[in-house]
Tab-separated table of C-alpha atoms in Angstrom:
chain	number	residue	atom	x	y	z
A	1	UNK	CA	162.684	96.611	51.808
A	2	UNK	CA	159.323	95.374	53.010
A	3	UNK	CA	157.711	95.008	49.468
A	4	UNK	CA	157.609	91.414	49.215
A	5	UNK	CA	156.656	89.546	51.452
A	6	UNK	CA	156.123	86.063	51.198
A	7	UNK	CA	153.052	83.870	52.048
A	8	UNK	CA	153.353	80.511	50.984
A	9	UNK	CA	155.260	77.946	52.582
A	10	UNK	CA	158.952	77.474	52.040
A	11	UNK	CA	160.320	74.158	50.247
A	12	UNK	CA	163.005	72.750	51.908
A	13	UNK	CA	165.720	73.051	49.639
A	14	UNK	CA	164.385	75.711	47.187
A	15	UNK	CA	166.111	78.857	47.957
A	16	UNK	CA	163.901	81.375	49.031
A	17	UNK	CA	162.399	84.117	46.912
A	18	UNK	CA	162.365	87.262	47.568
A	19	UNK	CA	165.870	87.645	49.932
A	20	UNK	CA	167.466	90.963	49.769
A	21	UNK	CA	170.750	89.930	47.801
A	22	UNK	CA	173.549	89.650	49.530
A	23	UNK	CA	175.143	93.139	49.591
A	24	UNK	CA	172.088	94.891	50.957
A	25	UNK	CA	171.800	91.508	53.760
A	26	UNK	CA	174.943	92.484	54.546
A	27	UNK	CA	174.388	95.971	54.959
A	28	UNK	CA	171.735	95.234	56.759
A	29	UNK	CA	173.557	92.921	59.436
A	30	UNK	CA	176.446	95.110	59.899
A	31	UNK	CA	174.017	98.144	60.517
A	32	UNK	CA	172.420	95.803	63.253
A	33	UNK	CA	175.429	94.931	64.549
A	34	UNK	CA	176.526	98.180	65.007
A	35	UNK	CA	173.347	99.315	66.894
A	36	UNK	CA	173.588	95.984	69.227
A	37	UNK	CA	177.536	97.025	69.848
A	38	UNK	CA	176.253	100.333	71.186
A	39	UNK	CA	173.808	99.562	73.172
A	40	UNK	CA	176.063	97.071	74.712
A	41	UNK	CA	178.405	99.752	75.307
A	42	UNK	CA	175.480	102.096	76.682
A	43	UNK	CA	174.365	98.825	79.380
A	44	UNK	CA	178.083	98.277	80.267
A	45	UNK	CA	178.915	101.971	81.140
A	46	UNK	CA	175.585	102.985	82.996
A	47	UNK	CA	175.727	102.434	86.361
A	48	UNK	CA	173.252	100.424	87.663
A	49	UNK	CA	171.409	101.998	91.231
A	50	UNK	CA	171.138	98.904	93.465
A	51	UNK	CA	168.373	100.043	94.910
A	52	UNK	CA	165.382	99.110	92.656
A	53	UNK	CA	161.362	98.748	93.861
A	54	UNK	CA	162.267	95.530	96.035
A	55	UNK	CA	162.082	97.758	99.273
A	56	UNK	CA	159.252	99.586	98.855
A	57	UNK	CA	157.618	96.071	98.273
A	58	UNK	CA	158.712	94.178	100.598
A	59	UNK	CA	157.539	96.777	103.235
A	60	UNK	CA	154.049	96.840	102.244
A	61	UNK	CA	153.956	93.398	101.060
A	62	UNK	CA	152.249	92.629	104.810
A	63	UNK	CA	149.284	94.599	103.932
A	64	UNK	CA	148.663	92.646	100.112
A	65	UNK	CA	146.974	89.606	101.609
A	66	UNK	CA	149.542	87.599	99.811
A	67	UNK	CA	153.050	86.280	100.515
A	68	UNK	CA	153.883	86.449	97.042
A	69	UNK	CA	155.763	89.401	95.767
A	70	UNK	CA	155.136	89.353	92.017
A	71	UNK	CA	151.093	88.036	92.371
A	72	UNK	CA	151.083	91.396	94.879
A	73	UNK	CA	152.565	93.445	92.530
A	74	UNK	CA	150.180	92.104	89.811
A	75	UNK	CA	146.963	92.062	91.805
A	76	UNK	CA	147.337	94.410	94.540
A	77	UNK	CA	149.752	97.323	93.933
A	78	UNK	CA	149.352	97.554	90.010
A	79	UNK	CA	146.218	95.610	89.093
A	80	UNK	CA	145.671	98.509	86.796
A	81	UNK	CA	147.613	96.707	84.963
A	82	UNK	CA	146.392	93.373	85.157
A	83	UNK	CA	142.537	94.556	84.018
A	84	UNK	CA	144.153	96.098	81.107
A	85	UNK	CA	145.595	92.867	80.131
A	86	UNK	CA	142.619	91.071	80.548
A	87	UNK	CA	140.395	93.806	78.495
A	88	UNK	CA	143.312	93.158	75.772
A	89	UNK	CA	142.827	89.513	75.969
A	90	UNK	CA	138.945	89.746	75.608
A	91	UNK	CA	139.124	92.036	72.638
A	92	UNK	CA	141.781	89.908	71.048
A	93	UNK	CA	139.427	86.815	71.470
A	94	UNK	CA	137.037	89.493	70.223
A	95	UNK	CA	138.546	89.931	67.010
A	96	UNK	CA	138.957	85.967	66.816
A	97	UNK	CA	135.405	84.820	67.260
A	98	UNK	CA	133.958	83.118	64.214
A	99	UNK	CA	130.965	85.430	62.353
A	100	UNK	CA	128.192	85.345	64.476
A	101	UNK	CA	125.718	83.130	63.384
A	102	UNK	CA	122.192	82.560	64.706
A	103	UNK	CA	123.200	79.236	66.404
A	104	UNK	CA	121.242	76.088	66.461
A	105	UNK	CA	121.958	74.386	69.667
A	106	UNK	CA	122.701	76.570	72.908
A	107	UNK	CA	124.601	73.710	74.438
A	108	UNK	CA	128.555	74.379	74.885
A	109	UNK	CA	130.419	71.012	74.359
A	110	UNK	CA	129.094	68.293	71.984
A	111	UNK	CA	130.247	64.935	71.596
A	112	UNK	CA	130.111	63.051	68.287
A	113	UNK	CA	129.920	59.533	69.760
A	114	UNK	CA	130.301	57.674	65.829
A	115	UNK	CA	133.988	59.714	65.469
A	116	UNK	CA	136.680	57.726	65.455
A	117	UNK	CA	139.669	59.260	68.033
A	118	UNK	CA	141.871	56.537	68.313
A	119	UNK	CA	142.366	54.578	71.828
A	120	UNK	CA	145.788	56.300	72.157
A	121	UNK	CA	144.783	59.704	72.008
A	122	UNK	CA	141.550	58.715	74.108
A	123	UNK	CA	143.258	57.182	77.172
A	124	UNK	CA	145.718	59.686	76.962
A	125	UNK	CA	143.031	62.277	77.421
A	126	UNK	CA	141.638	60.320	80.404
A	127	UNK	CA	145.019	60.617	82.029
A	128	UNK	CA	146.546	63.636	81.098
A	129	UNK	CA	143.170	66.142	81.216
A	130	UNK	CA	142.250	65.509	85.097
A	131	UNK	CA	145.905	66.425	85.642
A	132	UNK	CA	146.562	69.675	84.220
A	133	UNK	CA	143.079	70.626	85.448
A	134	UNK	CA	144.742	69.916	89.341
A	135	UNK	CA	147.576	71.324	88.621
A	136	UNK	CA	146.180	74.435	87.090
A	137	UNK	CA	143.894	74.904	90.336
A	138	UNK	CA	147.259	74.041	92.430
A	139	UNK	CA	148.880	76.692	90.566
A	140	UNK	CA	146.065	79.099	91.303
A	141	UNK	CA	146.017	78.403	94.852
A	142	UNK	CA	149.987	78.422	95.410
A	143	UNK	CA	150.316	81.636	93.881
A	144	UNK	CA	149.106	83.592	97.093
A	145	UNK	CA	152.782	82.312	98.628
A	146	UNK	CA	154.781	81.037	96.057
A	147	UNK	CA	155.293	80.967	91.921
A	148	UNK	CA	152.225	80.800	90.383
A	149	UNK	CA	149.478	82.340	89.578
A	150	UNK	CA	146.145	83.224	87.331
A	151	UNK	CA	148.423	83.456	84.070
A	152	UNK	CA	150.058	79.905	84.843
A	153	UNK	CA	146.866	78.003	85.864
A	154	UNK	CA	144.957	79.514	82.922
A	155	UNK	CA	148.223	78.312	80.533
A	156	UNK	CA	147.562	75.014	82.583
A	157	UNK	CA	143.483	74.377	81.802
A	158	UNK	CA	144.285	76.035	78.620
A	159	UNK	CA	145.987	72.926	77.673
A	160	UNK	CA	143.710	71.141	78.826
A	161	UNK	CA	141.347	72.644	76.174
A	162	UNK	CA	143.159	72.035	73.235
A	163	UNK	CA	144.393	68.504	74.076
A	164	UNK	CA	140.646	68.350	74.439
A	165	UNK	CA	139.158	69.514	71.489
A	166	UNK	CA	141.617	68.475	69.039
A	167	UNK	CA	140.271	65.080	69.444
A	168	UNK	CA	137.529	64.898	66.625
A	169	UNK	CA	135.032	63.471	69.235
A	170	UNK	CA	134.595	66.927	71.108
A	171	UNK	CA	133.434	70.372	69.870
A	172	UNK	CA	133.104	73.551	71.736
A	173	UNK	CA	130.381	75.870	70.234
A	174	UNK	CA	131.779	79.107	70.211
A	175	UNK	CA	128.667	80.879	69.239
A	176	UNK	CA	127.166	79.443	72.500
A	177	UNK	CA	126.219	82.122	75.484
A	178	UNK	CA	127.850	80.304	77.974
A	179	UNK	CA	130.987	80.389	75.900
A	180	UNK	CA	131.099	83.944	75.705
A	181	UNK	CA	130.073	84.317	79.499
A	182	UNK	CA	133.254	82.143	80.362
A	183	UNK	CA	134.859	84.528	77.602
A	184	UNK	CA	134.310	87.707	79.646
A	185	UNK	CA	133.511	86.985	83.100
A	186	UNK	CA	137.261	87.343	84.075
A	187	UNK	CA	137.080	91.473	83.046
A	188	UNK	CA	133.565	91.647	84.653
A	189	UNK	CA	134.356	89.964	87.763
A	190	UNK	CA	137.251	92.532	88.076
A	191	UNK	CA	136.111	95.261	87.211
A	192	UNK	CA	132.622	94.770	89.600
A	193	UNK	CA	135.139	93.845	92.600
A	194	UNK	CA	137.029	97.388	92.138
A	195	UNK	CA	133.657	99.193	92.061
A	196	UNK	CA	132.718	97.167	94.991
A	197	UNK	CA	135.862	98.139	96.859
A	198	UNK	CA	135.464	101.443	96.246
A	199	UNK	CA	132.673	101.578	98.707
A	200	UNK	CA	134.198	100.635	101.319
A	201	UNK	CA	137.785	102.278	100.924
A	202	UNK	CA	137.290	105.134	98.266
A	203	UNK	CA	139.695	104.347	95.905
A	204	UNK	CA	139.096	101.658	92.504
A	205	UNK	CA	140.652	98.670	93.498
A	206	UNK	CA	142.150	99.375	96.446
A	207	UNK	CA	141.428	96.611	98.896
A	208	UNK	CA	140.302	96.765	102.707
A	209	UNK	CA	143.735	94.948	104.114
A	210	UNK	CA	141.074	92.765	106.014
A	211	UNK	CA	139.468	90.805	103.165
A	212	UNK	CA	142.366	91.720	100.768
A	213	UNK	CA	143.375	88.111	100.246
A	214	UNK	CA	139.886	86.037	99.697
A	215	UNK	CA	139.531	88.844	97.183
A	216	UNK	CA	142.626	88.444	95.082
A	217	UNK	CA	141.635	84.916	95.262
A	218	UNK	CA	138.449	85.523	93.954
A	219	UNK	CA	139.608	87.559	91.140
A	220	UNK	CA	142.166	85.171	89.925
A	221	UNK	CA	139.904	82.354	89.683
A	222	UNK	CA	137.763	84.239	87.244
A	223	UNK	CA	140.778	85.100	85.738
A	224	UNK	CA	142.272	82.175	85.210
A	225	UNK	CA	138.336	81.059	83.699
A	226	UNK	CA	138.768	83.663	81.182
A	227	UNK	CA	142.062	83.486	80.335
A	228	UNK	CA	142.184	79.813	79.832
A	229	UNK	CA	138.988	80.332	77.636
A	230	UNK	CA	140.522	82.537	75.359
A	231	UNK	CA	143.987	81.023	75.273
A	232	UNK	CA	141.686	78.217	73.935
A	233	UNK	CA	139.722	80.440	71.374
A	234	UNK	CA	143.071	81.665	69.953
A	235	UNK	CA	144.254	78.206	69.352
A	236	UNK	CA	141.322	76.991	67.817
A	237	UNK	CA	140.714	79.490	65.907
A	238	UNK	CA	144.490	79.610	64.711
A	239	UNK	CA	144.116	76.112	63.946
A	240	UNK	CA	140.355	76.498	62.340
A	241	UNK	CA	139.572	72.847	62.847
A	242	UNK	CA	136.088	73.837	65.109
A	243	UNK	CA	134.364	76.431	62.883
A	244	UNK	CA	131.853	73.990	61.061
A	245	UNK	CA	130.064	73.171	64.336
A	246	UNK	CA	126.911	73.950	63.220
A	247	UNK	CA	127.241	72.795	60.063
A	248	UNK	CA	128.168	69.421	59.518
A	249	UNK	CA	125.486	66.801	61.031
B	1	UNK	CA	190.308	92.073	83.552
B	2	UNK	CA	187.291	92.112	81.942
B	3	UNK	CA	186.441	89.092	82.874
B	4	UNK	CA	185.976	90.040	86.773
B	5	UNK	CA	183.889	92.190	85.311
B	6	UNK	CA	181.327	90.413	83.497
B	7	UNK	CA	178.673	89.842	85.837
B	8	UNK	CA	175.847	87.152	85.040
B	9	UNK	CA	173.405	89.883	84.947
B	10	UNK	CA	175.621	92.184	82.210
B	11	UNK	CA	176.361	88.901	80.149
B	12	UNK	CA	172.168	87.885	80.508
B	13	UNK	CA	171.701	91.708	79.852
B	14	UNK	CA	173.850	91.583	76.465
B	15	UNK	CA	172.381	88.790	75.414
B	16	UNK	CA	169.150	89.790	75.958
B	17	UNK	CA	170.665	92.747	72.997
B	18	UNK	CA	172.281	90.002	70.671
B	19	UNK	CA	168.329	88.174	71.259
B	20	UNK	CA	166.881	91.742	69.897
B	21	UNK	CA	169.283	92.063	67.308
B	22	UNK	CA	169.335	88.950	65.719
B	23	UNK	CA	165.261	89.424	65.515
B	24	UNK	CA	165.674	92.571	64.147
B	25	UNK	CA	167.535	91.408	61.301
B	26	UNK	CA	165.366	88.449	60.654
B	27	UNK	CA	162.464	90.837	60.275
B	28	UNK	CA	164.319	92.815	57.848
B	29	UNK	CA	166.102	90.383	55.936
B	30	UNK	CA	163.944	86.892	55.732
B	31	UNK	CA	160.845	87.421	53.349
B	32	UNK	CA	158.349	84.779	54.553
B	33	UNK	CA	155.496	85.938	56.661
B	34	UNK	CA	155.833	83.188	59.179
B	35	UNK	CA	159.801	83.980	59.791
B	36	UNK	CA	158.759	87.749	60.476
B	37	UNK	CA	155.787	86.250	63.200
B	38	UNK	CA	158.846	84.554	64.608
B	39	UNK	CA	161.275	87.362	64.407
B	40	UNK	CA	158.940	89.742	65.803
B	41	UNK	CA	159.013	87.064	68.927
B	42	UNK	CA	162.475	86.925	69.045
B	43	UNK	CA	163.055	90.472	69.419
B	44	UNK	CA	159.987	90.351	71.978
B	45	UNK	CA	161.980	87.300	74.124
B	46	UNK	CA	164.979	89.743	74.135
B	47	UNK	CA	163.518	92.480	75.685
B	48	UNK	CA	162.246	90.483	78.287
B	49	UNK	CA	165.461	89.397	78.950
B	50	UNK	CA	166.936	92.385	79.513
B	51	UNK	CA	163.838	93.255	81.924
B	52	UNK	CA	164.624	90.447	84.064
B	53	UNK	CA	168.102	90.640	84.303
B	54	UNK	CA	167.578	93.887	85.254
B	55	UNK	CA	165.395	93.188	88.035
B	56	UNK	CA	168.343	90.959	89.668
B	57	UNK	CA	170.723	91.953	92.500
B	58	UNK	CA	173.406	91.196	93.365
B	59	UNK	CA	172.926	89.897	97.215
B	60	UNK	CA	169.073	90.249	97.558
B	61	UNK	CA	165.613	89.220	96.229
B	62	UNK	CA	164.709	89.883	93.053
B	63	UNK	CA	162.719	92.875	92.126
B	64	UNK	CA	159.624	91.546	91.233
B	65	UNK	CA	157.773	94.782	89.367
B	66	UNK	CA	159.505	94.523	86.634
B	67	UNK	CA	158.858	90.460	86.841
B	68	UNK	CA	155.227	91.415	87.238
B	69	UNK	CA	155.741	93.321	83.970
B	70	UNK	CA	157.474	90.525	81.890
B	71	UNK	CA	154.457	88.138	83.126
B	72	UNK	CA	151.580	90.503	81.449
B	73	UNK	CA	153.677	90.921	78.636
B	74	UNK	CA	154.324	87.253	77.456
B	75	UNK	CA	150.820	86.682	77.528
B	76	UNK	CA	149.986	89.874	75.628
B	77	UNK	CA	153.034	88.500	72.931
B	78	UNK	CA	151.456	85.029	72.953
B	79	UNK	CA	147.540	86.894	72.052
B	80	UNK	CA	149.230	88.986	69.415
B	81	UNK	CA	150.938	86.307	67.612
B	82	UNK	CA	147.725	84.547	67.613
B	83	UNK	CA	146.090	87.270	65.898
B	84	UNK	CA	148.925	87.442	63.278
B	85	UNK	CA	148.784	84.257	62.645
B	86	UNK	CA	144.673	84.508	62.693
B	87	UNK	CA	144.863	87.166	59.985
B	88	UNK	CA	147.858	85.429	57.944
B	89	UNK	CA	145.079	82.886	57.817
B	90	UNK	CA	142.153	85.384	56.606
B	91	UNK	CA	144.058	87.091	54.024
B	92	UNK	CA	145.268	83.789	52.722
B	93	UNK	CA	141.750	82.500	52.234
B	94	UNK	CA	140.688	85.302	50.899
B	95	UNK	CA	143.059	85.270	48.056
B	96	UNK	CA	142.491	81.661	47.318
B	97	UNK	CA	139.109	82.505	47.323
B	98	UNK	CA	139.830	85.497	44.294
B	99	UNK	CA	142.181	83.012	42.717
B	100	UNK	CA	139.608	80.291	42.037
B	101	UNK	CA	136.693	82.781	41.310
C	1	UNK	CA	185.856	79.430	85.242
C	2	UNK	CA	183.484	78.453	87.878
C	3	UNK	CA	180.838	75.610	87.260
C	4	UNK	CA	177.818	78.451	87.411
C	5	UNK	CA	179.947	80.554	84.609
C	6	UNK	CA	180.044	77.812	82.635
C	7	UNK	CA	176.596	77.071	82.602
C	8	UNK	CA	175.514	80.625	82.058
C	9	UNK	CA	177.900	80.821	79.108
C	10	UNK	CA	176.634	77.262	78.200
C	11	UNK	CA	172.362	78.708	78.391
C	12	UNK	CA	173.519	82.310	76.677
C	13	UNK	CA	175.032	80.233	73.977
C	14	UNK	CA	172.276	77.759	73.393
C	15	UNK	CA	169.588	80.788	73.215
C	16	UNK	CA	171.130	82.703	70.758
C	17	UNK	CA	172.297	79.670	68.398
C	18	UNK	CA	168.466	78.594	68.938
C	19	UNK	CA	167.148	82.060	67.588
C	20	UNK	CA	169.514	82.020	64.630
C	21	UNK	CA	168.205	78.712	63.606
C	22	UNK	CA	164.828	79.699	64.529
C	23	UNK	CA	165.292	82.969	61.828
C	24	UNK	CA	167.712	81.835	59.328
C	25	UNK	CA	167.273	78.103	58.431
C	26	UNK	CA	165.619	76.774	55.339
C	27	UNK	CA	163.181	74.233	56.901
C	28	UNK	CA	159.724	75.894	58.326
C	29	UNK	CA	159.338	73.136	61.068
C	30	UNK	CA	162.735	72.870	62.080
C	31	UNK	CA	162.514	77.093	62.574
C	32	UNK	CA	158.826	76.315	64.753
C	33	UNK	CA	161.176	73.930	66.752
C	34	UNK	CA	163.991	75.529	67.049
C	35	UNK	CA	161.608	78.344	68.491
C	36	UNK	CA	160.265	76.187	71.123
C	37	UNK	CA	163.420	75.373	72.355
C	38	UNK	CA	164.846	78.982	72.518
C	39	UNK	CA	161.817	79.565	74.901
C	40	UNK	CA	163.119	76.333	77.271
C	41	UNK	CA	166.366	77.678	77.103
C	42	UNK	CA	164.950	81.174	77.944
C	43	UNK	CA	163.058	79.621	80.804
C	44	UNK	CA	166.398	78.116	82.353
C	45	UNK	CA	167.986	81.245	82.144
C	46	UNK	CA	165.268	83.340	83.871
C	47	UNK	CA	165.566	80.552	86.578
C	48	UNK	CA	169.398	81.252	87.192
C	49	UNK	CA	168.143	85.075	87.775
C	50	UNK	CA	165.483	84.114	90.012
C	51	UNK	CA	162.289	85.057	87.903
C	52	UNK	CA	160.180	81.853	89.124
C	53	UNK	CA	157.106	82.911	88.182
C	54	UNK	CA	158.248	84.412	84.906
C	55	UNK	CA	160.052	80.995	84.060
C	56	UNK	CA	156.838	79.254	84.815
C	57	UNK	CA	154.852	81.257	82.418
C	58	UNK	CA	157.116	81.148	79.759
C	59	UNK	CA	157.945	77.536	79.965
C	60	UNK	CA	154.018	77.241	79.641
C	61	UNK	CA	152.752	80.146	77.213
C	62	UNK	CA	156.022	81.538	75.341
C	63	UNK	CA	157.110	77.885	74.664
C	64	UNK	CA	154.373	75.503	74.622
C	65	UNK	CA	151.332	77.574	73.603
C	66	UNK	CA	153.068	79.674	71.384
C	67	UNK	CA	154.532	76.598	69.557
C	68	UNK	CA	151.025	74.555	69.338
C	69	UNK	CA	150.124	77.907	67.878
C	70	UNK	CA	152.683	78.172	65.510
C	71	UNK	CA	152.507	74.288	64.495
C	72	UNK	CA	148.713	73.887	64.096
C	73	UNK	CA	149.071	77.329	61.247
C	74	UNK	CA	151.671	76.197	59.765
C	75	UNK	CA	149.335	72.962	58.507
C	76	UNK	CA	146.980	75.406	57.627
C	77	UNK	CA	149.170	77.490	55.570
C	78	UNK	CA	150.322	73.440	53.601
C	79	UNK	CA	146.728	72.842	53.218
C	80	UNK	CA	146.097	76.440	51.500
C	81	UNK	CA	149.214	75.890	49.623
C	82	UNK	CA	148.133	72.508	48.719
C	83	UNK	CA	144.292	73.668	48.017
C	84	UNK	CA	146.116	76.477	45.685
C	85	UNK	CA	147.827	74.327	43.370
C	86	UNK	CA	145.547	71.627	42.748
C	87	UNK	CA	142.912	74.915	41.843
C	88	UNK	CA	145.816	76.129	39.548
C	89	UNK	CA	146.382	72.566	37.848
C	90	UNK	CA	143.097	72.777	37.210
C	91	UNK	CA	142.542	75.996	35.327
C	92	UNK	CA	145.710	74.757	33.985
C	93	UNK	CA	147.721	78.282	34.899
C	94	UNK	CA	151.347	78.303	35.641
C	95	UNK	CA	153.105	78.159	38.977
C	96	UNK	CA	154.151	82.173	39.623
């Protein structure tokens, strides 16, 4: 069933090669069907308990040193979880870093002054970049009380990025060291602030309720650094437009 | 009736399924490597659907664990697509590469 | 047949007609598209059930990263393709 699988791209009106004829499709669908009728059945006949993990929440939600439920939850009560997102992120950007290479200039960003980038795409940059920056830092800030949060804002500057360095006039070098400081400083930052914490209250990342806010603040925003960093690496390197930086002039 | 029944949390809930299941058969069904990247999303989507609608009740807040789950795990879909789509990449160059050799 | 069952029936509706496309039609770009919207329609229906923050991020990762993602390899993959065939008219060898 999986044999063939297809690489190139499809031609619009050239039917498609290597389909499982139409019996087997069939087959296939009904057998789906079937499963998705079932477990429809199984949701519609289990009784759902109203009771859920809002309570126990809400009653400690005082003692997070934010306002928001779900940033608690994802920086306070299970930030387990949250570092071992951010360690899957890093080796994920890992994986995605060009070869290493010894690199010629140590400087992050270069501009190529003689490209061409069009005054559309240019002024549009001057408008649009300053404002997702803000409103990624807005998000970052708002998420202690309201939606929001390290994942949004780094979405945010993320976007920033690529609208950035699609432009032919700007190149990030990826086998810079500040690049791969910005890379990882999100996991290190974390990881150093639940050591730190554990000398005062004994536990990995459990916070003193005193300081418990300025800290989830502090991890966020090298959170949202790293994340928005790699967000970036994955689309450039998806997109393979920035891997001759130190070739070409 | 049914339909007093039919909550908007069971009908988000079932279609949260029908999101899984009509991924699932894309991934079995449609050969192209791109439509399986997709697929694999789809089915992904769906089962954060069913998360959410899970976490609603009927007269109070949310319950935002399992929101806090759905949040690390659409940006853990987002970096594995990437790297599907990275390798797509890799092993097509590296077959152009043995084709023109 | 209030105005709020209409509207979920309206969101549930658009989703799943959006994946089908997204899977099952001929046209690469349209699917990529057709992807992008499932995630806005996704991101309206986690806002009927209350998961703000979850909306947020999908409006802004599932949707629009994933979808610059998808469109900036799917060039790639044309310019392989098209990097293919010229090497194959070349060496004069048949289209498989």
């Amino acid at each position: 069933m999986f044999k063939k699988i297809v690489f190139k791209e499809d031609a619009s009106n050239e039917p498609e090669k290597g389909r499982l004829s139409t019996p087997m499709a069939l087959l296939c669908g009904s057998l789906v069907l079937a499963l998705c009728t079932l477990l429809v059945a199984a949701l519609i006949s289990t009784q759902r308990h109203n009771e859920g993990l809002q309570q126990a929440v809400s009653s400690m939600l005082n003692k997070s040193g934010v306002e928001n439920p779900v940033t608690a939850v994802l920086l306070n009560f299970r930030s387990y979880d949250t570092l071992l997102e951010i360690a899957v992120l890093l080796i994920v950007a890992i994986v995605m870093l060009p070869q290493a290479t010894v690199s010629e200039s140590h400087s992050l960003i270069r501009v190529q002054q003689s490209a061409n980038a069009g005054i559309i795409m240019s002024s549009l940059l001057r408008f649009l970049t300053p404002t997702l920056i803000i409103m990624g830092g807005y998000m970052l800030w708002t998420g202690a009380y309201s939606p929001g949060g390290a994942f949004q804002a780094g979405a945010l500057i993320a976007g920033a990025g690529i609208l950035i360095f699609t432009n032919v006039q700007y190149q990030v070098n990826m086998h810079s060291f500040a690049f791969r400081v910005l890379l990882s400083i999100g996991l290190c930052i974390f990881i150093l602030s639940g050591f730190a914490v554990a000398l005062q209250t004994g536990q990995f990342l459990e916070y003193p309720v005193k300081y418990a806010s300025s800290i989830i603040l502090f991890i966020e925003t090298a959170a949202t650094v790293s994340i928005a960093t790699t967000l970036l690496l994955l689309y450039l390197a998806v997109a393979g437009t920035q891997e001759d930086f130190n070739h070409d002039t | 009736m049914i339909l007093s029944q039919l909550t908007p949390e069971i009908m988000y809930s079932a279609s949260g399924i029908a999101l899984f299941g009509i991924g699932l058969l894309g991934l079995i069904i449609v050969p192209h490597i791109f439509r399986k990247i997709l697929a694999i999303n789809v089915m992904g989507v769906g089962v954060f659907m069913l998360l959410v609608s899970s976490a609603k009740r009927a007269n109070l807040d949310a319950d935002p664990v399992p929101h806090a789950m759905v949040l690390t795990g659409i940006v853990v879909a987002v970096a594995g697509t990437a790297l599907a789509l990275f390798l797509v990449k890799k092993i097509q160059d590296s077959e152009s590469l043995e084709k023109s050799q | 047949m209030s105005f709020s069952f209409l509207l979920d029936i309206f969101l549930i509706s658009g989703s799943l007609t959006m994946a089908w496309l997204c899977l099952f039609s001929h046209d690469l770009l349209k699917a990529i598209t057709c992807f992008v919207c499932m995630g806005l329609f996704v991101t309206l229906m986690w806002i009927r059930l209350d998961a703000w923050d979850v909306a947020i991020a999908e409006a802004a990762i599932g949707a629009g990263l994933t979808g610059a993602l998808l469109l900036s390899s799917r060039r790639g993959l044309k310019k392989t393709k098209a990097k293919k065939t010229s090497a194959e008219n070349e060496s004069g060898e048949q289209d498989v």
